[in-house]
Amino acid sequence: MQIAARFQGIAADLRGDAGEKDAAMAGLGDEDLLEVMAAIEAAGRALSAWQIRVAGEVGVRSRSELGDEGLSRSQNFTSPVKLVSTVTGTSARESKSRLEIGRRLRGTVLLGGGEGPAPFPAVAQALDEGSLGAETASIIASRCAELAERGCAPDVVASAEQTLVDETITNHLTADQTSRLTTHLREVIDPDGAEPRDERLQQQRSLTIGQASDGMIRGRFALTPEQGSVWLASIQAMQSPRIAGSPSSGPRFLTEDEYVAQTATADIHSQVQKNADTITELIARAAGAPDMPRLNGATTTLNVHITLDNLETGRGVGWIDGINEPVPASTIAQLRCSSPTAVTLFNDRGAVLYHGKTERLFTPAQNRALAARDGGCVWPDCDRPPSFCETHHANEWVSADHPPGRTDIDNGVLLCHFHHSHLHKSSWKLTMQSGVPHLIPPRWIDIEQTPIPTTRRRTTHRPAA
C-alpha cells in the first residue's frame, strides 16, 4: 500500500479550492504562468505514465484465457474496460485507451507465465521519464505496430520508433505534429502499404441521413481522403472572406476596402452552422447545373406546396415534397427567392390551381404539381413515390369532356405502373370531383359505388362539420 499512500499524499498536496488557485495565478507574471503550466504538464505526464502502467497490469491480469479467475471477472465486471472505468470514474473510451497503450508497451505473456521483451522500449522509457505524453506515446506505438503487422523487419521498426521518439522530444513536437511525422515516415518505410490501406478506407466510406422526430435531418458520414479533400477545399473556397464572385464572372479577390467592410459586418453564425449552409449551397448549385440528371424532364427542384391564402397572408405552413415536417410561410417565401423551387398553390378544397398546358402528354411542370397534390400513387395503401409513377388522364384524353389536345392538371392523377395497368383492366373507375381524384369501386365491393378520395395531398382544408 506504500504506492497508494504516496499518490494519496500527492493528491492531498495539490488539492485546493478555486479561490486559492485563482489567487495563485493572479500573482504570476506571464512567463511565470507559462512555466507553471509546463511544470504541471510534466507532473501530469508522470501521473499518466503510472495510469498507463497500472491499466496495462489490469489488462494482463484480466486476459481472457484466465476466465473467471481473471481480475475483471473475479470483481464481477464483464471486461477490464468496465473495471477501469468504474474504479477511475473515466469514460469507457478513456479506459480503453489506457488499456490499449498499456498492452502495447507490455511484452507478450509466455506459456510459463513469464513476459517477453517489451516491443517498444524507446516509447516506454520516454513515457516513464515524462518526455512523452500519453497521447503521443500511443500514436508512435500504434504506427510502429502497423509497420510490424505489415511485415517490416524488427530492426526497421525499432529504428522508426527511435527516430519518432527522438524527433518529438528534440523538436518539442505536439501530438498532432508527431502524428503527421509518423505518416510521412510510414510512407518512406512501407510505400507498398498505400494500396491496401486505401482499399480499407474505400470500404469504410459512408453517408447515412434521415429525418429525426423533431423535423431535423441528421446523419453521419465517413469520407476517404480524396473525397474529404474535395469537401474541405470547396467549403474553404466558399467561406474565404477574401474571395468574391458570381456564376458569370467567377471568383475574384476582394479589395482591401471590400474586405474590411465585409469583416466589420461579419455574421455571428457558428462555424458548424456556416459549414452546413455552405454544403447546402454547394449541393443546390450542383443540382441546378445543366448536365445534372433529369427526373420527368426537369432538373432537381424543390417542390413546395402551400395554400393560396397562406401564401398571400404570410402565415401558416407549407410542405416540401419528401419531407414530413412542415415549414413556415416565411421559409417558403425565402425559398422562392433564392432556390430552384416550384411552388404549387392549392385552393381551400385542396385542388391544385390551374397552371396546365394544352399537350397530349403532361409536362414536367404539370407532373410536379401532380406530385405535390397526390404525393405518389393515389391508389389506397400504395406507397410508391412520385418518381415511380405514371400520369393518367382521369377522363380519357379523347372524351367529349376533354377533347383531343387538352391535358390539364385537373384531369391528371399519379398511378404506379401496376395500378395504372390494373385500372385500365378492372371494374374500378377513376374520376375527378372538385379537382380532386376519387376512385369508384365496383358494385360488388360497394353497391352504392361511393367515390373514395384518394389523394395524399397535405394542404387540404377539411370543411367545417
XYZ file of C-alpha atoms in Angstrom:
465
model
C 0.000 0.000 0.000
C 3.041 2.296 0.004
C 2.450 3.236 -3.651
C -1.185 4.092 -2.991
C -0.283 6.151 0.085
C 2.343 8.007 -1.922
C -0.140 9.112 -4.582
C -2.771 9.907 -1.976
C -0.266 12.287 -0.411
C 0.494 13.894 -3.775
C -3.221 14.396 -4.406
C -3.662 15.948 -0.950
C -0.807 18.381 -1.574
C -2.295 19.500 -4.885
C -5.847 19.970 -3.687
C -7.199 23.441 -3.091
C -10.336 25.451 -3.693
C -10.925 27.571 -6.774
C -10.313 30.824 -4.935
C -6.887 29.678 -3.757
C -5.900 28.615 -7.270
C -7.169 31.844 -8.832
C -5.266 33.916 -6.273
C -2.076 31.998 -7.001
C -2.494 32.519 -10.761
C -3.247 36.227 -10.381
C 0.091 36.824 -8.681
C 2.117 35.345 -11.541
C 3.719 37.199 -14.417
C 3.245 35.949 -17.965
C 6.491 33.976 -18.086
C 5.890 32.527 -14.630
C 2.381 31.453 -15.675
C 3.737 29.561 -18.685
C 6.434 27.979 -16.525
C 3.797 26.750 -14.084
C 1.780 25.350 -16.985
C 4.814 23.419 -18.257
C 5.613 22.117 -14.770
C 2.035 20.937 -14.230
C 2.121 19.203 -17.607
C 5.328 17.418 -16.618
C 3.709 16.274 -13.381
C 0.643 15.188 -15.338
C 2.820 13.141 -17.704
C 4.424 11.384 -14.771
C 0.999 10.520 -13.414
C -0.203 9.444 -16.885
C 2.700 7.016 -17.140
C 1.558 5.420 -13.888
C -2.053 5.350 -15.092
C -0.998 3.513 -18.235
C 1.260 1.078 -16.371
C -1.462 0.260 -13.860
C -4.060 -0.151 -16.628
C -1.659 -2.400 -18.505
C -1.260 -4.591 -15.415
C -5.042 -4.746 -15.006
C -5.268 -5.839 -18.637
C -2.686 -8.587 -18.191
C -4.419 -9.881 -15.063
C -7.784 -9.780 -16.859
C -6.782 -11.536 -20.083
C -9.426 -13.876 -21.490
C -7.533 -17.134 -21.032
C -7.742 -16.699 -17.258
C -11.539 -16.989 -17.434
C -13.367 -16.332 -14.178
C -10.047 -16.229 -12.352
C -9.077 -13.061 -14.212
C -9.103 -9.780 -12.324
C -12.053 -8.127 -14.034
C -14.338 -11.173 -13.885
C -13.366 -12.013 -10.330
C -14.522 -8.491 -9.430
C -17.843 -9.088 -11.243
C -17.009 -6.995 -14.315
C -17.538 -8.380 -17.795
C -14.478 -6.600 -19.199
C -11.359 -4.796 -17.995
C -12.682 -1.623 -19.645
C -15.677 -1.578 -17.306
C -13.457 -2.328 -14.310
C -11.042 0.532 -15.071
C -13.897 2.909 -15.846
C -15.639 2.137 -12.549
C -12.513 2.449 -10.412
C -11.245 5.642 -12.061
C -14.522 7.321 -12.981
C -13.289 7.847 -16.551
C -15.244 7.176 -19.715
C -15.174 3.800 -21.415
C -13.269 5.441 -24.266
C -10.534 6.776 -21.985
C -10.333 3.485 -20.086
C -9.998 1.545 -23.327
C -7.255 3.912 -24.492
C -5.235 3.384 -21.290
C -5.627 -0.372 -21.514
C -4.621 -0.383 -25.178
C -1.405 1.631 -24.769
C -0.624 -0.281 -21.580
C -0.970 -3.542 -23.522
C 1.208 -2.315 -26.383
C 4.034 -1.409 -24.026
C 3.968 -4.810 -22.285
C 5.738 -7.865 -23.568
C 3.799 -10.933 -24.652
C 2.769 -13.234 -21.790
C 4.595 -16.531 -22.293
C 3.189 -20.001 -21.720
C 5.115 -20.395 -18.482
C 3.597 -17.210 -17.099
C 6.614 -15.011 -17.769
C 6.677 -11.968 -20.002
C 8.593 -11.436 -23.226
C 10.636 -8.344 -24.064
C 8.835 -5.015 -24.337
C 8.041 -4.350 -28.026
C 8.608 -0.575 -27.865
C 11.261 0.149 -25.253
C 12.107 3.645 -26.514
C 8.486 4.767 -26.186
C 8.156 3.140 -22.771
C 11.289 4.803 -21.450
C 10.339 8.262 -22.745
C 6.860 7.865 -21.281
C 8.174 6.862 -17.861
C 10.668 9.729 -17.901
C 7.928 12.207 -18.726
C 9.483 13.157 -22.066
C 6.437 11.896 -23.968
C 2.801 12.438 -23.166
C 0.412 9.509 -23.176
C -1.274 10.660 -26.394
C 1.999 10.963 -28.278
C 3.261 7.640 -26.940
C 0.085 5.962 -28.139
C 0.466 7.471 -31.619
C 4.058 6.276 -32.028
C 3.392 2.803 -30.636
C 0.308 2.334 -32.813
C 2.085 3.374 -36.008
C 5.100 1.176 -35.270
C 2.745 -1.730 -34.552
C 1.211 -1.194 -38.011
C 4.663 -1.437 -39.575
C 5.336 -4.673 -37.713
C 1.993 -6.101 -38.833
C 2.869 -5.215 -42.420
C 5.926 -7.457 -42.163
C 8.658 -4.840 -41.775
C 11.883 -6.189 -40.271
C 12.243 -5.779 -36.475
C 15.329 -3.586 -36.846
C 13.472 -1.298 -39.260
C 10.571 -0.950 -36.830
C 12.965 -0.286 -33.940
C 14.766 2.382 -35.973
C 11.473 4.051 -36.848
C 10.419 4.018 -33.183
C 13.681 5.620 -32.026
C 13.531 8.234 -34.792
C 9.993 9.259 -33.896
C 10.771 9.489 -30.186
C 13.948 11.497 -30.769
C 12.323 13.895 -33.262
C 9.375 14.504 -30.972
C 11.491 15.242 -27.915
C 14.235 17.230 -29.665
C 11.867 19.428 -31.669
C 9.193 19.685 -28.956
C 6.531 18.397 -31.338
C 2.888 18.383 -30.414
C 0.848 15.195 -30.688
C -0.612 16.432 -33.990
C 2.823 17.162 -35.406
C 4.089 13.762 -34.332
C 1.088 12.127 -35.972
C 1.931 13.806 -39.286
C 5.563 12.771 -38.900
C 4.587 9.131 -38.355
C 2.534 9.230 -41.556
C 5.454 10.536 -43.632
C 7.864 8.027 -42.102
C 5.423 5.180 -42.741
C 5.268 6.037 -46.434
C 9.059 6.058 -46.683
C 9.410 2.703 -44.944
C 6.367 0.949 -46.419
C 5.361 2.570 -49.741
C 3.599 -0.633 -50.847
C 1.169 -0.352 -47.946
C -0.709 2.559 -49.540
C -2.885 0.369 -51.771
C -4.221 -1.972 -49.068
C -4.746 0.973 -46.708
C -6.712 2.797 -49.393
C -8.818 -0.284 -50.030
C -9.767 -0.411 -46.339
C -10.685 3.271 -46.398
C -12.763 2.832 -49.545
C -14.761 0.097 -47.843
C -15.390 2.347 -44.831
C -16.783 5.335 -46.724
C -20.412 6.002 -45.887
C -23.184 8.550 -45.615
C -26.328 7.996 -43.579
C -29.049 10.613 -43.465
C -32.628 10.668 -42.252
C -35.313 12.783 -40.656
C -35.491 12.832 -36.867
C -38.677 13.153 -34.846
C -38.083 16.877 -34.314
C -38.017 17.539 -38.059
C -34.247 17.984 -38.372
C -32.397 15.964 -40.988
C -29.496 14.258 -39.233
C -26.802 11.870 -40.339
C -23.213 10.672 -40.161
C -20.542 10.414 -42.793
C -17.090 8.977 -43.340
C -15.079 10.175 -46.345
C -11.936 8.842 -47.948
C -9.031 11.310 -48.022
C -9.691 12.334 -51.636
C -13.418 12.781 -51.007
C -12.706 14.752 -47.849
C -10.271 16.983 -49.707
C -12.998 17.926 -52.197
C -15.398 18.798 -49.356
C -12.814 20.798 -47.422
C -11.451 22.658 -50.437
C -14.969 23.582 -51.568
C -16.009 24.755 -48.101
C -12.842 26.781 -47.633
C -13.171 28.420 -51.056
C -16.777 29.457 -50.447
C -16.160 30.642 -46.884
C -12.991 32.626 -47.566
C -13.648 36.287 -46.693
C -11.188 37.412 -49.355
C -12.933 35.710 -52.267
C -15.979 37.053 -54.084
C -17.567 36.460 -57.452
C -20.619 35.411 -59.375
C -21.553 32.466 -61.609
C -20.812 34.588 -64.655
C -17.608 36.281 -63.579
C -16.083 33.523 -61.447
C -14.160 34.096 -58.197
C -12.039 37.174 -57.646
C -10.003 38.595 -54.788
C -11.606 41.346 -52.736
C -10.028 44.764 -52.496
C -8.795 45.809 -49.076
C -11.767 48.177 -48.630
C -14.228 45.419 -49.539
C -12.538 43.023 -47.149
C -12.626 45.499 -44.259
C -16.285 46.319 -44.953
C -17.298 42.657 -45.014
C -15.257 41.874 -41.910
C -16.900 44.711 -39.992
C -20.330 43.369 -40.849
C -19.476 39.697 -40.461
C -22.297 37.395 -39.407
C -22.360 35.772 -35.974
C -23.218 32.242 -37.050
C -21.081 29.498 -35.562
C -18.583 27.663 -37.745
C -20.638 24.465 -37.740
C -23.691 26.433 -38.897
C -21.648 28.010 -41.674
C -20.420 24.568 -42.732
C -23.998 23.287 -43.001
C -25.045 26.355 -45.018
C -22.039 26.012 -47.330
C -22.613 22.333 -48.085
C -26.298 23.064 -48.766
C -25.368 25.829 -51.194
C -22.841 23.604 -52.949
C -25.428 20.856 -53.442
C -28.041 23.354 -54.623
C -25.646 24.812 -57.192
C -24.680 21.373 -58.446
C -28.327 20.290 -58.627
C -29.107 23.195 -60.934
C -26.236 22.502 -63.328
C -27.300 21.863 -66.961
C -25.701 18.407 -67.057
C -27.442 17.096 -63.934
C -29.784 14.096 -64.381
C -33.413 14.905 -65.158
C -36.495 13.466 -63.485
C -39.574 13.634 -65.713
C -37.695 16.116 -67.867
C -36.880 18.560 -65.060
C -33.696 19.343 -63.164
C -33.548 18.716 -59.440
C -36.104 21.117 -57.969
C -37.651 21.588 -54.567
C -41.384 21.054 -54.912
C -43.106 23.227 -52.317
C -46.868 23.329 -51.859
C -48.913 25.818 -49.893
C -52.448 27.196 -49.960
C -53.024 30.476 -51.744
C -54.445 32.028 -48.567
C -51.333 31.141 -46.524
C -49.011 32.428 -49.234
C -50.851 35.745 -49.506
C -51.101 36.321 -45.743
C -47.589 35.038 -44.941
C -48.988 32.801 -42.222
C -49.488 29.077 -41.805
C -47.214 26.377 -43.191
C -46.137 24.814 -46.459
C -44.768 21.386 -47.301
C -41.642 20.316 -49.163
C -42.101 17.183 -51.205
C -40.435 14.210 -49.482
C -40.172 15.908 -46.069
C -42.705 15.109 -43.380
C -42.185 18.228 -41.268
C -43.936 21.437 -42.418
C -42.057 24.721 -42.800
C -43.403 28.222 -42.025
C -44.655 30.530 -44.750
C -41.601 32.760 -44.237
C -39.354 29.874 -45.286
C -41.466 29.317 -48.399
C -41.004 32.993 -49.294
C -37.240 32.684 -48.814
C -37.050 29.538 -50.948
C -38.958 31.220 -53.772
C -36.354 34.000 -53.849
C -33.139 32.009 -53.618
C -33.664 28.340 -54.518
C -34.664 26.311 -57.594
C -38.182 25.900 -56.254
C -41.527 25.067 -57.860
C -44.289 26.424 -55.643
C -47.668 24.767 -56.151
C -50.735 26.654 -54.949
C -53.890 24.986 -53.646
C -57.372 26.334 -53.147
C -59.358 25.874 -49.948
C -60.605 22.471 -51.134
C -57.105 21.150 -51.735
C -57.245 21.166 -55.537
C -54.203 22.318 -57.495
C -54.868 25.729 -59.014
C -54.787 25.698 -62.792
C -51.389 26.036 -64.455
C -51.566 23.416 -67.204
C -50.703 23.403 -70.893
C -52.543 22.020 -73.893
C -50.458 18.992 -74.874
C -51.036 15.294 -75.349
C -48.517 14.392 -72.640
C -48.290 16.001 -69.214
C -45.401 18.450 -68.942
C -42.692 18.369 -66.235
C -44.319 21.386 -64.549
C -47.665 19.598 -64.502
C -46.033 16.419 -63.164
C -44.502 18.437 -60.330
C -47.909 19.878 -59.483
C -49.476 16.414 -59.527
C -46.685 15.071 -57.328
C -47.345 17.842 -54.817
C -51.089 17.212 -54.847
C -51.134 13.392 -54.901
C -47.898 12.639 -53.024
C -47.390 9.488 -55.118
C -49.648 6.745 -56.428
C -53.221 7.657 -55.462
C -54.344 4.043 -55.070
C -55.302 3.329 -51.441
C -52.405 1.978 -49.354
C -49.897 2.212 -52.232
C -46.654 3.819 -51.058
C -44.970 4.385 -54.431
C -43.473 7.928 -54.553
C -43.978 10.349 -57.473
C -40.746 9.273 -59.174
C -42.157 5.735 -59.575
C -45.485 6.906 -61.057
C -47.095 7.468 -64.441
C -49.599 10.217 -65.221
C -53.121 9.065 -66.041
C -55.996 11.028 -67.620
C -58.885 10.700 -65.174
C -61.353 11.296 -68.015
C -59.990 9.903 -71.241
C -57.996 12.321 -73.316
C -60.296 11.768 -76.327
C -63.578 12.067 -74.408
C -66.216 14.727 -75.011
C -65.373 16.459 -71.721
C -61.700 16.648 -72.609
C -61.371 16.871 -76.397
C -58.069 15.981 -78.083
C -55.220 18.304 -77.255
C -56.361 19.215 -73.729
C -54.184 17.804 -70.949
C -54.835 19.770 -67.773
C -53.726 19.081 -64.226
C -57.324 18.952 -63.026
C -57.698 15.875 -65.232
C -54.442 14.122 -64.266
C -53.571 11.704 -61.462
C -50.469 9.774 -60.499
C -50.562 5.971 -60.559
C -47.746 3.485 -60.233
C -47.282 1.182 -63.215
C -49.090 -1.723 -61.539
C -52.173 0.246 -60.514
C -52.222 2.181 -63.788
C -52.353 -1.079 -65.696
C -54.851 -2.541 -63.215
C -57.190 0.436 -63.577
C -57.411 0.012 -67.345
C -58.247 -3.696 -66.992
C -60.516 -3.791 -63.929
C -64.009 -2.654 -62.917
C -62.614 0.227 -60.882
C -63.151 3.711 -62.249
C -61.402 6.973 -61.511
C -62.991 10.391 -61.743
C -62.297 13.961 -60.672
C -64.509 15.806 -58.217
C -63.768 19.475 -57.495
C -60.287 18.970 -58.873
C -59.537 16.047 -56.547
C -59.162 12.429 -57.807
C -61.688 9.865 -56.496
C -61.838 6.114 -57.057
C -65.216 4.498 -57.733
C -65.219 0.863 -56.573
C -67.066 -1.932 -58.429
C -70.654 -2.669 -57.331
C -69.562 -5.991 -55.801
C -67.442 -4.021 -53.318
C -69.834 -1.105 -52.727
C -73.379 -1.316 -54.036
C -73.643 2.480 -53.796
C -70.274 2.927 -55.570
C -69.419 5.832 -53.281
C -66.416 7.777 -54.651
C -63.328 7.400 -52.461
C -60.953 10.410 -52.221
C -57.507 9.010 -52.918
C -55.029 11.885 -52.879
C -52.357 12.019 -50.184
C -52.101 15.795 -50.500
C -51.072 17.563 -47.292
C -52.580 21.035 -47.731
C -56.224 20.015 -47.759
C -58.574 22.158 -45.694
C -61.290 19.935 -44.272
C -64.719 21.566 -44.353
C -66.187 22.529 -41.007
C -68.601 19.977 -39.552
